mmCIF file of C-alpha atoms in Angstrom:
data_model
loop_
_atom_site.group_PDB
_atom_site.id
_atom_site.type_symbol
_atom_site.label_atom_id
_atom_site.label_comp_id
_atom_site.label_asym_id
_atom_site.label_seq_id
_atom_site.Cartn_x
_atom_site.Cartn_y
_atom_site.Cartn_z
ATOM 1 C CA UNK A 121 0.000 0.000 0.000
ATOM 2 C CA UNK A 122 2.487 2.227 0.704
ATOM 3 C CA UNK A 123 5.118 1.545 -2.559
ATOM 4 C CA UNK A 124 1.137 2.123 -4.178
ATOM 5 C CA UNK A 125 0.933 5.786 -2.895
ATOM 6 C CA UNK A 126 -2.438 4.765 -1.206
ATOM 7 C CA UNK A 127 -0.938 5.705 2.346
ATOM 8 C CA UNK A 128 0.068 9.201 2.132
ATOM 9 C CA UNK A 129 3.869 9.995 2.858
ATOM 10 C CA UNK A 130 3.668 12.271 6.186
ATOM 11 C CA UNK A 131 1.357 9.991 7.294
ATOM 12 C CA UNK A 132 3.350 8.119 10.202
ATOM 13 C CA UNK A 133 2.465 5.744 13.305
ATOM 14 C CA UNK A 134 1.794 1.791 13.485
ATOM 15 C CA UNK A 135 3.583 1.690 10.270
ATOM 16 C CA UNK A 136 7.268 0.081 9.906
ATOM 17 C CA UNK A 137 9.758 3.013 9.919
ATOM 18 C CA UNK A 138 7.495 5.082 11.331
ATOM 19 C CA UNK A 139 7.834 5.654 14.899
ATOM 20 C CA UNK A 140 7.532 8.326 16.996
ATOM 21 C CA UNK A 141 11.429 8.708 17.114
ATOM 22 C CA UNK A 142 10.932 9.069 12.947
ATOM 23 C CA UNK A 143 8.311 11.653 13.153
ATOM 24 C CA UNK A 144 10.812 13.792 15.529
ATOM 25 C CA UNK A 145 13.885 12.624 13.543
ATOM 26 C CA UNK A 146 11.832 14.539 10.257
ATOM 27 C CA UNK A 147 10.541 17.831 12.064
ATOM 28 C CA UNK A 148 13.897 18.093 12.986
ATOM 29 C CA UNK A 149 15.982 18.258 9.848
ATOM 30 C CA UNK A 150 12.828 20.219 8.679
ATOM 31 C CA UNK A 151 13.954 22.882 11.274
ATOM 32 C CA UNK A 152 17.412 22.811 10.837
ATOM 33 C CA UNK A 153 17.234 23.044 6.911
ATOM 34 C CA UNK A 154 15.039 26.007 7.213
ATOM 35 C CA UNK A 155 17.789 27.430 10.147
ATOM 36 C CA UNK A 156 20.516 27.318 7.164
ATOM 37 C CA UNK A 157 18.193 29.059 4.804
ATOM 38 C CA UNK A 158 17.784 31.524 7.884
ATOM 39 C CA UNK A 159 14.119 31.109 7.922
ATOM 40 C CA UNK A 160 12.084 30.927 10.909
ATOM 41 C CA UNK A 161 10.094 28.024 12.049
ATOM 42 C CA UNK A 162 6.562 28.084 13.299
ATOM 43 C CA UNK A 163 4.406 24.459 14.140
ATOM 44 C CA UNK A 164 0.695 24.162 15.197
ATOM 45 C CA UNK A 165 0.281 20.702 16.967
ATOM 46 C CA UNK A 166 -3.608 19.839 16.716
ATOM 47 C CA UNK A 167 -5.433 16.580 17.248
ATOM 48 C CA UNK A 168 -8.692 15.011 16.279
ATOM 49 C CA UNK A 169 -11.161 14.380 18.970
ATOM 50 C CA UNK A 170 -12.498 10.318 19.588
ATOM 51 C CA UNK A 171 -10.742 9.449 15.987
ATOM 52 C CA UNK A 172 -11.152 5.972 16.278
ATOM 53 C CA UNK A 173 -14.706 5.771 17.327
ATOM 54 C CA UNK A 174 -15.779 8.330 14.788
ATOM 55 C CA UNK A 175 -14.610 7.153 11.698
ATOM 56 C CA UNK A 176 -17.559 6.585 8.824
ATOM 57 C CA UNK A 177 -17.640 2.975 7.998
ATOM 58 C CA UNK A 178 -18.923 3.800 4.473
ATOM 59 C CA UNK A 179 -16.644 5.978 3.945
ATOM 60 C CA UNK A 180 -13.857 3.499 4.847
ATOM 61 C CA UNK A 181 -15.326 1.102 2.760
ATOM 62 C CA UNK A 182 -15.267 3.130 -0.227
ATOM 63 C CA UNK A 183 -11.508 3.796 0.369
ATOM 64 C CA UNK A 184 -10.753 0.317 1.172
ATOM 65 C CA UNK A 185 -12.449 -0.508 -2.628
ATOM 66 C CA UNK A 186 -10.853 2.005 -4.107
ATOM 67 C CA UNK A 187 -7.319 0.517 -2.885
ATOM 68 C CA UNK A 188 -8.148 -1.956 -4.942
ATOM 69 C CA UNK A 189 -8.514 -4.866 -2.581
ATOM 70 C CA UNK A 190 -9.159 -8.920 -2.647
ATOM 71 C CA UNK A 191 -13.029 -9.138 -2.262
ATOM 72 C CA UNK A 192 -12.240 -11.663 0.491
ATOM 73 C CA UNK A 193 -10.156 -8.789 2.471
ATOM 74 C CA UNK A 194 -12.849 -6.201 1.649
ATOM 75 C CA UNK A 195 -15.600 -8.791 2.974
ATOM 76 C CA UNK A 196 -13.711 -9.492 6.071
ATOM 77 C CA UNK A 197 -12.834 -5.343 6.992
ATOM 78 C CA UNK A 198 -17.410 -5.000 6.267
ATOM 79 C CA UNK A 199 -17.856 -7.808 8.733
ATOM 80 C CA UNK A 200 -15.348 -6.863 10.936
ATOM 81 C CA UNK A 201 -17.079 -3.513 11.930
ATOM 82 C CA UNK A 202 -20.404 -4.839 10.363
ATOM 83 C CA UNK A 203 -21.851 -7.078 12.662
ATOM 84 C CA UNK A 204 -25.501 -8.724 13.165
ATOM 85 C CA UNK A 205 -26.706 -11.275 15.762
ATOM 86 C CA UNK A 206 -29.403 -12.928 16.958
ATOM 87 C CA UNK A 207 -30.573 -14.050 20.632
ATOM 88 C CA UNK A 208 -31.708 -17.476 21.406
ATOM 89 C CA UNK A 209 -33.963 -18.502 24.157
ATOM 90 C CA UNK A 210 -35.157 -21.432 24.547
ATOM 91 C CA UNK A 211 -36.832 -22.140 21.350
ATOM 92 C CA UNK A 212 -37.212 -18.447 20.447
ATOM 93 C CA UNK A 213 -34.747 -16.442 17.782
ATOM 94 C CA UNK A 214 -35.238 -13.255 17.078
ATOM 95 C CA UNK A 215 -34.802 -11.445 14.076
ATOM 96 C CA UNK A 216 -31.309 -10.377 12.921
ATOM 97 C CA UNK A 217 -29.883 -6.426 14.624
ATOM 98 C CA UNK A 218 -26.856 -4.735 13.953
ATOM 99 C CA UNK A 219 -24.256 -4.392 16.357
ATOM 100 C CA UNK A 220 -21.988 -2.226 14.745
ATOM 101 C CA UNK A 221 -18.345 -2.513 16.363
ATOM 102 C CA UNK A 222 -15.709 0.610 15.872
ATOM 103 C CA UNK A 223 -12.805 0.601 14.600
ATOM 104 C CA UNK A 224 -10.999 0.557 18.087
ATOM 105 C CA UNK A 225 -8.294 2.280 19.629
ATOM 106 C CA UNK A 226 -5.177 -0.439 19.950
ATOM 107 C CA UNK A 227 -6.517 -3.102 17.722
ATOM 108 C CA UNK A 228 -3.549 -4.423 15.109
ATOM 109 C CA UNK A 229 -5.847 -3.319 12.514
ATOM 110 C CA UNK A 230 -6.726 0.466 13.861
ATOM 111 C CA UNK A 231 -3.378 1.962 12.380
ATOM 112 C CA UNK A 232 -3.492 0.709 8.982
ATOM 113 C CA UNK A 233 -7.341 1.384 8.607
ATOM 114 C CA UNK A 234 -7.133 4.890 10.027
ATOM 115 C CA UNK A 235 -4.008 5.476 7.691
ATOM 116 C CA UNK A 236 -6.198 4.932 4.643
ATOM 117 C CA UNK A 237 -9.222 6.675 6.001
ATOM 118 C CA UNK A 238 -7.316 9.900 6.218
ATOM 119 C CA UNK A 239 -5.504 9.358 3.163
ATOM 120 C CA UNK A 240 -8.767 10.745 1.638
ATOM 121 C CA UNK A 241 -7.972 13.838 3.647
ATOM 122 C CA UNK A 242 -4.692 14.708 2.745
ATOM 123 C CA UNK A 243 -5.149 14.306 -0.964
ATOM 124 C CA UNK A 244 -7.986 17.004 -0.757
ATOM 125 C CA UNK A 245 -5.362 19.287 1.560
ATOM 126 C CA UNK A 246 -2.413 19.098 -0.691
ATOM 127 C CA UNK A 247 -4.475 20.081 -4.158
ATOM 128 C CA UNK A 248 -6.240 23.069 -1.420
ATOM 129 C CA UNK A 249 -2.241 23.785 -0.581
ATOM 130 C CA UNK A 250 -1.547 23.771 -4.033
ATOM 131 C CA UNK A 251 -3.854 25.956 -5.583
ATOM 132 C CA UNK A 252 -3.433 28.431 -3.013
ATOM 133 C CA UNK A 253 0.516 28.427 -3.201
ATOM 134 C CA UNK A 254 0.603 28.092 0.165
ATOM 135 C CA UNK A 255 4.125 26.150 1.341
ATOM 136 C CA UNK A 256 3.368 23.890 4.428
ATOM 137 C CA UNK A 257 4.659 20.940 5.431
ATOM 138 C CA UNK A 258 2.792 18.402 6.691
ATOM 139 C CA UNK A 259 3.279 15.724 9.788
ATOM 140 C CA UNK A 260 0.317 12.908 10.925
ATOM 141 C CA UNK A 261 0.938 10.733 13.438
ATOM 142 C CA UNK A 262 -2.199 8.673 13.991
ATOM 143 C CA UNK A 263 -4.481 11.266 15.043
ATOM 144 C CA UNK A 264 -2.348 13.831 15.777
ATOM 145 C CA UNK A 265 -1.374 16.763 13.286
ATOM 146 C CA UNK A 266 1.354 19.022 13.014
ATOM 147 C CA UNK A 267 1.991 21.701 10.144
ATOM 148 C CA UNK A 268 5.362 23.162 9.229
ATOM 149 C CA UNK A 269 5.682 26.616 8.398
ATOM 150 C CA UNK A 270 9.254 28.009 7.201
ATOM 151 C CA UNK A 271 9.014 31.754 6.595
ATOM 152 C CA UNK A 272 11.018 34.757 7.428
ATOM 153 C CA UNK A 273 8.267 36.553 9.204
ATOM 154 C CA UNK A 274 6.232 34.517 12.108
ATOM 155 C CA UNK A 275 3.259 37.062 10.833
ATOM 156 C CA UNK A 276 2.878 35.583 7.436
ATOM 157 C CA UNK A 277 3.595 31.869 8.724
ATOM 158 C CA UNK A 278 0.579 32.399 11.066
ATOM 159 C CA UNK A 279 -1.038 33.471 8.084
ATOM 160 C CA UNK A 280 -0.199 30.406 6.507
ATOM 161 C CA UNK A 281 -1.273 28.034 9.451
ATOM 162 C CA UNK A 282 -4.486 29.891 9.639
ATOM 163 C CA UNK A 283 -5.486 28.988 6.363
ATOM 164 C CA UNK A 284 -4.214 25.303 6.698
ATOM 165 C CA UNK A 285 -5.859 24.841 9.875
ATOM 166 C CA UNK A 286 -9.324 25.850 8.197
ATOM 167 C CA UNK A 287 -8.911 24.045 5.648
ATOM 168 C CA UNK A 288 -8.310 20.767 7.563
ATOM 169 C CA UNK A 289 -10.851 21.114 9.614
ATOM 170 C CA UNK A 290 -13.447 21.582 6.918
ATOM 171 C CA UNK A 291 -12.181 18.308 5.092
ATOM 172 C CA UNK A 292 -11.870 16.266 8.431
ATOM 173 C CA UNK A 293 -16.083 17.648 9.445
ATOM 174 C CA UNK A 294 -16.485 16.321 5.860
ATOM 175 C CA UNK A 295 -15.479 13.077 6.750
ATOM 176 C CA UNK A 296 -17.334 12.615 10.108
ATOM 177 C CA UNK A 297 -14.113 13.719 12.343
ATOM 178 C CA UNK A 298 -13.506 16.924 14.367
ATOM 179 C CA UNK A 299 -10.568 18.821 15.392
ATOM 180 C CA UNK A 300 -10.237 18.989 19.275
ATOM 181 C CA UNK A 301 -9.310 22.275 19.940
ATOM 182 C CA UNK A 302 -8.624 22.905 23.335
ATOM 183 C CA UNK A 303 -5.400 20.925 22.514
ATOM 184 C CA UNK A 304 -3.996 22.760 19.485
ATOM 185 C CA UNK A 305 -0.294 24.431 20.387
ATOM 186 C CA UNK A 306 1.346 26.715 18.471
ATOM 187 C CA UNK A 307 5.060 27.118 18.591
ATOM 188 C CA UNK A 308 7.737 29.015 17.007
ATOM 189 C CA UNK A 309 11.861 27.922 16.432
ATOM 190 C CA UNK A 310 14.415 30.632 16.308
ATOM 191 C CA UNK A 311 17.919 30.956 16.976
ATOM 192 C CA UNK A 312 17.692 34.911 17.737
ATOM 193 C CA UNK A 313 20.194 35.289 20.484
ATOM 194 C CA UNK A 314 18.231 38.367 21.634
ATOM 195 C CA UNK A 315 14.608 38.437 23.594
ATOM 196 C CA UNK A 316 11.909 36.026 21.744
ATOM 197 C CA UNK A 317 8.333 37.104 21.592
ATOM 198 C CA UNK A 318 6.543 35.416 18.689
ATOM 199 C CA UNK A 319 2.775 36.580 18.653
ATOM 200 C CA UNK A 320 -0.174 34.605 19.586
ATOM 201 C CA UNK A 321 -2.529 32.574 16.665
ATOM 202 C CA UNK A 322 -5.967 33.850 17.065
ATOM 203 C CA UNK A 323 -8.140 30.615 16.324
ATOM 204 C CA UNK A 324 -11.204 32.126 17.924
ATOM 205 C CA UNK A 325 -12.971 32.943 14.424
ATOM 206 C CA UNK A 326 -12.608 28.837 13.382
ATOM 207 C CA UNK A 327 -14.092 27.817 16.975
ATOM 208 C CA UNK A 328 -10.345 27.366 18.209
ATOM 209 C CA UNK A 329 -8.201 28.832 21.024
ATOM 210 C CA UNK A 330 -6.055 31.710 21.134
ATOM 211 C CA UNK A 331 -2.764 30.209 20.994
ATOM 212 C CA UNK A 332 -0.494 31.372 22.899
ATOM 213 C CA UNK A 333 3.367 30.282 22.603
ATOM 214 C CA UNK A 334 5.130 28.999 25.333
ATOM 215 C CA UNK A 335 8.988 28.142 26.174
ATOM 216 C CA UNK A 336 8.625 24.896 25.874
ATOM 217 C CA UNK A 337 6.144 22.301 23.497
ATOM 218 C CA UNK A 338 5.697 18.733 23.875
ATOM 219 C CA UNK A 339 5.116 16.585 21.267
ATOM 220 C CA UNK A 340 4.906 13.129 21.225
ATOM 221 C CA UNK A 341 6.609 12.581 24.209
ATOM 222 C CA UNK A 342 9.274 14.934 23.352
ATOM 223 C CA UNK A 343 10.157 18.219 24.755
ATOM 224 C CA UNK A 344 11.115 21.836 22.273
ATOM 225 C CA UNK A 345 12.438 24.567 22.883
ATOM 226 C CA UNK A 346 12.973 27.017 20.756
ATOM 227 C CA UNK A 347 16.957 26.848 19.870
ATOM 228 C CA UNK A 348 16.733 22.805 19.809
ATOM 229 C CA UNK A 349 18.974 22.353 22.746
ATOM 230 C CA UNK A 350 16.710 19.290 24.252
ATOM 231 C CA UNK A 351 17.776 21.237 27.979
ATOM 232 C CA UNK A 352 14.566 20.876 29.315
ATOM 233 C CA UNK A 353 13.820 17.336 27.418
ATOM 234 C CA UNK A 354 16.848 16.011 29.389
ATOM 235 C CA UNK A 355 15.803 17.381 32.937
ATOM 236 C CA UNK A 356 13.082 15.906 32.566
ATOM 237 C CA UNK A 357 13.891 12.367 31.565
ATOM 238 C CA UNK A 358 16.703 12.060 33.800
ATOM 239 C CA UNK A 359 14.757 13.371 36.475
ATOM 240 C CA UNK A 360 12.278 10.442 35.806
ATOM 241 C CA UNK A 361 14.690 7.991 35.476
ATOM 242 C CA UNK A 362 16.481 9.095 38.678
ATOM 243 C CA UNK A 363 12.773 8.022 40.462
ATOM 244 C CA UNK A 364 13.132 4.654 38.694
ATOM 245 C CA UNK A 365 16.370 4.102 40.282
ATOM 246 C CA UNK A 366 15.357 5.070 43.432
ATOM 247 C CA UNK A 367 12.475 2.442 43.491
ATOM 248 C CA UNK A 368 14.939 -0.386 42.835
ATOM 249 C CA UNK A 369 16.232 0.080 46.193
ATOM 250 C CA UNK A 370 12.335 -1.418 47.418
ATOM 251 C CA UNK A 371 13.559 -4.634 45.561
ATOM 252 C CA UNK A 372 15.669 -5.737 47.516
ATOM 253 C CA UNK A 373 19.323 -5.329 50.152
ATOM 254 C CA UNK A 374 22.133 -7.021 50.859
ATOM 255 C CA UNK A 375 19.929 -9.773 52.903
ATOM 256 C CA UNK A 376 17.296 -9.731 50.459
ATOM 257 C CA UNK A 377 15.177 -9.786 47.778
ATOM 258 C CA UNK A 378 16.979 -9.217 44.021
ATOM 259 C CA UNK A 379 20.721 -9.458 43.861
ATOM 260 C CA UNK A 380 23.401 -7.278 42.339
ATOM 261 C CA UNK A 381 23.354 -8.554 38.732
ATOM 262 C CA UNK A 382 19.156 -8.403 38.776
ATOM 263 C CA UNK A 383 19.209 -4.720 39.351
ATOM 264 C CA UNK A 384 22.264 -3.734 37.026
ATOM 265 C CA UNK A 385 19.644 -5.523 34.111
ATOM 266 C CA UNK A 386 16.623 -4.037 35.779
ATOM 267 C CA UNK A 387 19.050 -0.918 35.211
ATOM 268 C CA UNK A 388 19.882 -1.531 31.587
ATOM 269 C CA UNK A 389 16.591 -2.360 30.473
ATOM 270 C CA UNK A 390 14.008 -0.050 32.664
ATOM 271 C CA UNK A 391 16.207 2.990 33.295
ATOM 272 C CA UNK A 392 18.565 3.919 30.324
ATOM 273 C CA UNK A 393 15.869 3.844 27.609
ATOM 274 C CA UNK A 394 13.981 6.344 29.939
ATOM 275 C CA UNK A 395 16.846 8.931 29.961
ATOM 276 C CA UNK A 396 18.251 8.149 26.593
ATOM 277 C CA UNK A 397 14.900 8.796 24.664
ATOM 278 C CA UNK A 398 15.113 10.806 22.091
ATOM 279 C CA UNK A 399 19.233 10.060 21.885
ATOM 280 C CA UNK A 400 19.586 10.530 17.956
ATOM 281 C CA UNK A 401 18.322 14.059 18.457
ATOM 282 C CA UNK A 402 20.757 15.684 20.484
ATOM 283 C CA UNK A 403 23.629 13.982 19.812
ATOM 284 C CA UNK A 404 25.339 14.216 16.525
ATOM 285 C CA UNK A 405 28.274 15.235 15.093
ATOM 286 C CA UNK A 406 29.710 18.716 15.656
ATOM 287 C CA UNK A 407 26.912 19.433 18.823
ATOM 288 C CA UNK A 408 27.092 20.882 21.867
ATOM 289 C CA UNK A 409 26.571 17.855 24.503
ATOM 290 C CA UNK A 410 28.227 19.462 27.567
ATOM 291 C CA UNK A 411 24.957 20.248 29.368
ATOM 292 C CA UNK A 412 23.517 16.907 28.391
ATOM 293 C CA UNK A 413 25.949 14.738 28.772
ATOM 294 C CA UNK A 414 26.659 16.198 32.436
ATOM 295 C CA UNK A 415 22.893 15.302 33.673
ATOM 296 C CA UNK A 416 23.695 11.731 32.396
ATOM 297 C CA UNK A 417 26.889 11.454 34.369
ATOM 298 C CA UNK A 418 24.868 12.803 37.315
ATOM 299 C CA UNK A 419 22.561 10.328 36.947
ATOM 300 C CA UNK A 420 24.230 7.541 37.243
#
């Protein structure tokens, strides 16, 4: 499906390559390539509210036909959220009801039907993009968006993200699926040197928030700021992973419970990929790792 173009490229999550630490990996060589080009960076993080249980099962099985699929396959994806049963009591049956069953959040199948539901989506926000010349990239993991705006002046990326954001959530209503606004972020990347103030998105006039920025922005389980120096991403994993350590002492002394060699592996395998999440970000070749690499040592 995907060597098909029938999963849409930014479209990442329960896929293979495309993890959370590839969605991060992406927005930031998309910020660093726009740094060299000395063009400012501005994100608006949005998600869609109950995605799972909201997605049209007509709709999806349009799509699914359209991919082309083995009527066996397309058969099994009607019946799997296409149900009807009957009760039996004693010699009584009644007639046939639906019991319609959603597409649900953490089945093995949720990922790869929600990737081709909002495949629909995309395609109808890229020709919008295009026709409007507006330059945005574009970021989906699951059900949570992110759009990329590289621009010399914040003012006209706002702009930008503005018309992005209503156009997305015009083409999600479409489709049976609404934006959840009280979670959309807005965030700004610069490597000014001198006092940052980016202004706020006003959202109000698309039923949204106004969005104010803030020093940091987490996303995905990772934590910006706005010169990429992971400072406050590392405080706070270490810090977590300095509790973790702490509760191995409840496992056991020298009289007791686990030995030595049981908590140096609980160690390797429960506390280091705590603190080390995120490790292809910050370290790379020719960057600063003082600061980070200091909290580590500390740590241990």
């Amino acid at each position: 499906m995907i060597s098909n173009s029938f999963i849409y490229p930014s479209q990442l999550g329960g896929l293979k390559l495309r993890s959370t630490m590839d969605a991060e990996v992406v927005l930031t060589h998309i910020i660093c390539s726009g740094w060299v080009k000395n063009l400012t960076m501005s994100t608006l993080a949005f998600d869609i509210a109950q995605f799972f249980p909201s997605l049209n099962h007509q709709l999806l099985s349009l799509i699914l036909n359209k991919v082309g699929l083995n009527h066996k396959i397309l058969m099994f994806f009607k019946n799997l959220v296409d149900r009807k049963t009957k009760y039996l009591w004693n010699k009584f049956i009644s007639p046939p009801f639906n019991i319609n069953v959603d597409v649900r959040q953490g089945s093995v199948l949720s990922p790869i039907l929600s990737a081709l539901y909002l495949s629909l989506v995309f395609l109808s926000l890229e020709n919008s993009l295009k026709i409007l010349k507006i330059p945005i990239s574009i970021i989906f993991f699951v059900d949570d968006g992110l759009f990329i705006s590289q621009n010399k002046s914040i003012s006209h990326s706002n702009a930008n993200i503005f018309c992005c954001y209503n156009i997305i959530s015009s083409l999600l209503t479409k489709c049976g699926l609404v934006v959840e606004h009280g979670k959309t972020d807005i965030f700004h990347f610069s490597r000014s040197y001198g006092a940052f103030n980016p202004p706020p998105l006003y959202l109000s006039s698309l039923g949204g928030p106004i969005s104010l920025p803030k020093e940091t922005w987490r996303y995905l389980g990772f934590i910006f700021d706005h010169k990429l120096t992971f400072r406050s991403h590392i405080d706070f994993y270490a810090n977590k992973a300095i509790s973790t350590i702490k509760c191995i002492k409840l496992l056991g002394n020298s009289s007791r419970g686990i030995n030595p060699l049981q908590k140096r592996r609980f160690y390797r395998c429960c506390t280091l990929p705590i603190v080390l999440y995120s490790f292809p970000l910050w370290y790379y070749n020719k960057v600063l790792t003082y600061y980070h690499l200091n909290i580590l040592q500390k740590m241990q």
